[in-house]
mmCIF file of C-alpha atoms in Angstrom:
data_model
loop_
_atom_site.group_PDB
_atom_site.id
_atom_site.type_symbol
_atom_site.label_atom_id
_atom_site.label_comp_id
_atom_site.label_asym_id
_atom_site.label_seq_id
_atom_site.Cartn_x
_atom_site.Cartn_y
_atom_site.Cartn_z
ATOM 1 C CA MET A 141 -51.549 37.739 -53.414
ATOM 2 C CA PRO A 142 -50.810 34.595 -55.442
ATOM 3 C CA THR A 143 -52.433 34.219 -58.849
ATOM 4 C CA HIS A 144 -53.504 31.228 -60.922
ATOM 5 C CA THR A 145 -50.714 29.052 -62.321
ATOM 6 C CA THR A 146 -50.253 25.624 -63.853
ATOM 7 C CA ASP A 147 -48.400 22.607 -62.494
ATOM 8 C CA THR A 148 -45.397 23.492 -64.652
ATOM 9 C CA ASP A 149 -45.145 26.927 -63.045
ATOM 10 C CA PHE A 150 -41.760 28.118 -61.878
ATOM 11 C CA SER A 151 -42.877 31.543 -60.677
ATOM 12 C CA PRO A 152 -41.373 32.833 -57.431
ATOM 13 C CA GLU A 153 -44.657 32.070 -55.603
ATOM 14 C CA ALA A 154 -44.763 28.457 -56.872
ATOM 15 C CA GLU A 155 -41.115 28.015 -55.878
ATOM 16 C CA HIS A 156 -41.938 29.413 -52.439
ATOM 17 C CA ILE A 157 -44.706 26.804 -52.040
ATOM 18 C CA ARG A 158 -42.329 24.017 -53.118
ATOM 19 C CA ASN A 159 -39.698 25.252 -50.658
ATOM 20 C CA THR A 160 -42.307 25.399 -47.890
ATOM 21 C CA GLU A 161 -43.189 21.747 -48.531
ATOM 22 C CA ARG A 162 -39.521 20.730 -48.559
ATOM 23 C CA SER A 163 -39.003 22.593 -45.260
ATOM 24 C CA ARG A 164 -42.011 20.783 -43.795
ATOM 25 C CA LEU A 165 -40.614 17.405 -44.850
ATOM 26 C CA ARG A 166 -37.180 18.193 -43.368
ATOM 27 C CA ALA A 167 -38.819 19.196 -40.084
ATOM 28 C CA LEU A 168 -40.905 15.988 -39.981
ATOM 29 C CA VAL A 169 -37.878 13.758 -40.677
ATOM 30 C CA ALA A 170 -35.859 15.614 -38.018
ATOM 31 C CA GLY A 171 -38.752 15.386 -35.547
ATOM 32 C CA ASP A 172 -38.513 19.179 -35.175
ATOM 33 C CA MET A 173 -42.010 20.062 -33.976
ATOM 34 C CA GLU A 174 -41.035 23.702 -33.372
ATOM 35 C CA ALA A 175 -40.370 24.067 -37.108
ATOM 36 C CA ALA A 176 -43.178 21.737 -38.270
ATOM 37 C CA GLY A 177 -45.999 23.179 -36.165
ATOM 38 C CA PRO A 178 -46.366 26.564 -37.911
ATOM 39 C CA LEU A 179 -46.333 24.886 -41.343
ATOM 40 C CA HIS A 180 -49.540 22.982 -40.481
ATOM 41 C CA ALA A 181 -52.877 24.820 -40.221
ATOM 42 C CA SER A 182 -54.831 24.279 -37.001
ATOM 43 C CA GLU A 183 -57.459 22.328 -38.979
ATOM 44 C CA PHE A 184 -54.794 20.142 -40.696
ATOM 45 C CA GLN A 185 -55.843 16.603 -41.525
ATOM 46 C CA LEU A 186 -53.743 13.742 -42.925
ATOM 47 C CA ILE A 187 -55.197 10.718 -44.688
ATOM 48 C CA THR A 188 -52.533 8.012 -44.469
ATOM 49 C CA PRO A 189 -51.856 5.321 -47.092
ATOM 50 C CA ILE A 190 -53.900 2.865 -44.970
ATOM 51 C CA GLY A 191 -56.863 5.251 -44.754
ATOM 52 C CA MET A 192 -56.373 6.576 -41.209
ATOM 53 C CA SER A 193 -57.386 10.174 -40.579
ATOM 54 C CA LEU A 194 -55.106 12.158 -38.262
ATOM 55 C CA SER A 195 -55.573 15.716 -36.993
ATOM 56 C CA LYS A 196 -52.647 18.113 -36.608
ATOM 57 C CA ASP A 197 -52.310 17.292 -32.903
ATOM 58 C CA GLU A 198 -52.553 13.540 -33.514
ATOM 59 C CA TYR A 199 -50.031 13.589 -36.365
ATOM 60 C CA LEU A 200 -47.426 15.886 -34.854
ATOM 61 C CA GLY A 201 -47.951 14.246 -31.452
ATOM 62 C CA ALA A 202 -47.235 10.815 -32.950
ATOM 63 C CA ILE A 203 -44.013 12.141 -34.472
ATOM 64 C CA ALA A 204 -42.979 13.896 -31.245
ATOM 65 C CA SER A 205 -43.589 10.697 -29.233
ATOM 66 C CA GLY A 206 -41.747 8.468 -31.705
ATOM 67 C CA GLN A 207 -44.899 6.527 -32.663
ATOM 68 C CA ILE A 208 -44.159 7.746 -36.198
ATOM 69 C CA LYS A 209 -40.499 8.184 -37.150
ATOM 70 C CA TYR A 210 -39.504 9.162 -40.659
ATOM 71 C CA LEU A 211 -36.079 7.781 -41.550
ATOM 72 C CA MET A 212 -36.185 9.155 -45.103
ATOM 73 C CA TRP A 213 -38.578 11.299 -47.142
ATOM 74 C CA GLU A 214 -37.174 12.158 -50.556
ATOM 75 C CA PRO A 215 -39.612 14.083 -52.767
ATOM 76 C CA GLY A 216 -39.353 14.158 -56.530
ATOM 77 C CA PRO A 217 -40.401 17.181 -58.597
ATOM 78 C CA ILE A 218 -43.312 19.013 -56.958
ATOM 79 C CA ALA A 219 -46.169 20.078 -59.247
ATOM 80 C CA VAL A 220 -47.997 23.212 -58.086
ATOM 81 C CA ARG A 221 -51.426 24.572 -59.021
ATOM 82 C CA GLN A 222 -52.497 27.732 -57.268
ATOM 83 C CA HIS A 223 -55.305 30.236 -57.371
ATOM 84 C CA LYS A 224 -55.477 33.251 -55.093
ATOM 85 C CA GLY A 225 -54.922 32.024 -51.510
ATOM 86 C CA HIS A 226 -55.079 28.297 -52.292
ATOM 87 C CA ALA A 227 -52.576 25.836 -53.754
ATOM 88 C CA VAL A 228 -52.540 22.130 -54.451
ATOM 89 C CA ILE A 229 -49.258 20.301 -54.756
ATOM 90 C CA ARG A 230 -48.591 16.778 -55.984
ATOM 91 C CA TYR A 231 -45.413 14.752 -56.020
ATOM 92 C CA ARG A 232 -44.002 11.273 -55.828
ATOM 93 C CA ALA A 233 -41.640 10.491 -52.950
ATOM 94 C CA ARG A 234 -39.534 7.687 -51.530
ATOM 95 C CA LEU A 235 -40.194 7.118 -47.819
ATOM 96 C CA GLU A 236 -38.792 4.960 -45.094
ATOM 97 C CA ILE A 237 -40.700 5.014 -41.821
ATOM 98 C CA VAL A 238 -40.958 3.349 -38.431
ATOM 99 C CA PHE A 239 -44.555 3.090 -37.252
ATOM 100 C CA GLY A 240 -45.362 1.843 -33.763
ATOM 101 C CA GLY A 241 -41.854 0.459 -33.393
ATOM 102 C CA HIS A 242 -42.041 -1.544 -36.630
ATOM 103 C CA GLN A 243 -39.894 -0.514 -39.585
ATOM 104 C CA VAL A 244 -41.853 -0.342 -42.823
ATOM 105 C CA ALA A 245 -39.911 -1.298 -45.949
ATOM 106 C CA PRO A 246 -38.873 1.719 -48.039
ATOM 107 C CA GLY A 247 -41.561 2.540 -50.559
ATOM 108 C CA ASP A 248 -42.821 5.006 -53.121
ATOM 109 C CA TYR A 249 -45.879 7.151 -52.455
ATOM 110 C CA TRP A 250 -47.942 9.806 -54.211
ATOM 111 C CA HIS A 251 -48.620 12.862 -52.077
ATOM 112 C CA THR A 252 -51.317 15.452 -52.675
ATOM 113 C CA ASP A 253 -51.417 18.414 -50.299
ATOM 114 C CA THR A 254 -53.675 21.434 -50.116
ATOM 115 C CA TYR A 255 -52.104 24.669 -48.923
ATOM 116 C CA GLU A 256 -53.782 27.916 -47.878
ATOM 117 C CA TYR A 257 -52.242 31.337 -47.460
ATOM 118 C CA HIS A 258 -52.921 32.601 -43.903
ATOM 119 C CA ASP A 259 -51.324 35.369 -41.881
ATOM 120 C CA GLY A 260 -48.653 36.022 -44.516
ATOM 121 C CA ARG A 261 -47.530 32.418 -45.023
ATOM 122 C CA TRP A 262 -48.464 29.149 -46.720
ATOM 123 C CA MET A 263 -49.703 26.330 -44.445
ATOM 124 C CA VAL A 264 -50.722 22.791 -45.316
ATOM 125 C CA VAL A 265 -54.395 22.085 -44.569
ATOM 126 C CA TRP A 266 -55.042 18.655 -46.051
ATOM 127 C CA SER A 267 -52.555 15.933 -46.901
ATOM 128 C CA HIS A 268 -53.178 12.611 -48.596
ATOM 129 C CA ALA A 269 -50.645 9.848 -49.254
ATOM 130 C CA THR A 270 -51.147 6.813 -51.495
ATOM 131 C CA ALA A 271 -48.757 3.878 -51.650
ATOM 132 C CA ILE A 272 -47.574 2.979 -55.146
ATOM 133 C CA SER A 273 -47.855 -0.759 -55.631
ATOM 134 C CA GLN A 274 -45.052 -2.734 -57.232
ATOM 135 C CA MET A 275 -47.512 -3.637 -59.983
ATOM 136 C CA SER A 276 -47.830 0.030 -61.103
#
């Protein structure tokens, strides 16, 4: 069972959480719902940079249908804080996306995700993305 760590932790468990997030991002960019599905808890919820709330089915369905298409998702260093069966990760990433057929200019975003350890694996439960303004 995972133990408490700090965001500078490089323990094997923290690295496993980082690698799980990177695998999730690769699956989302590739539109690989077979790989992405098990990495999202059934109660998954995304809060988008414009404040929309999407369930797991809504989010993965939008990617599968092409309503959301990630062209690029390049994460920077991923900070991890974990305690027992819960982890919170935070990182800055560069994204390029097509939403509803309209290409959004490449931009930088902060991502905060909550992971839980279920059935022998880490799954994302909540995800929140915030656009970084050019004035920052």
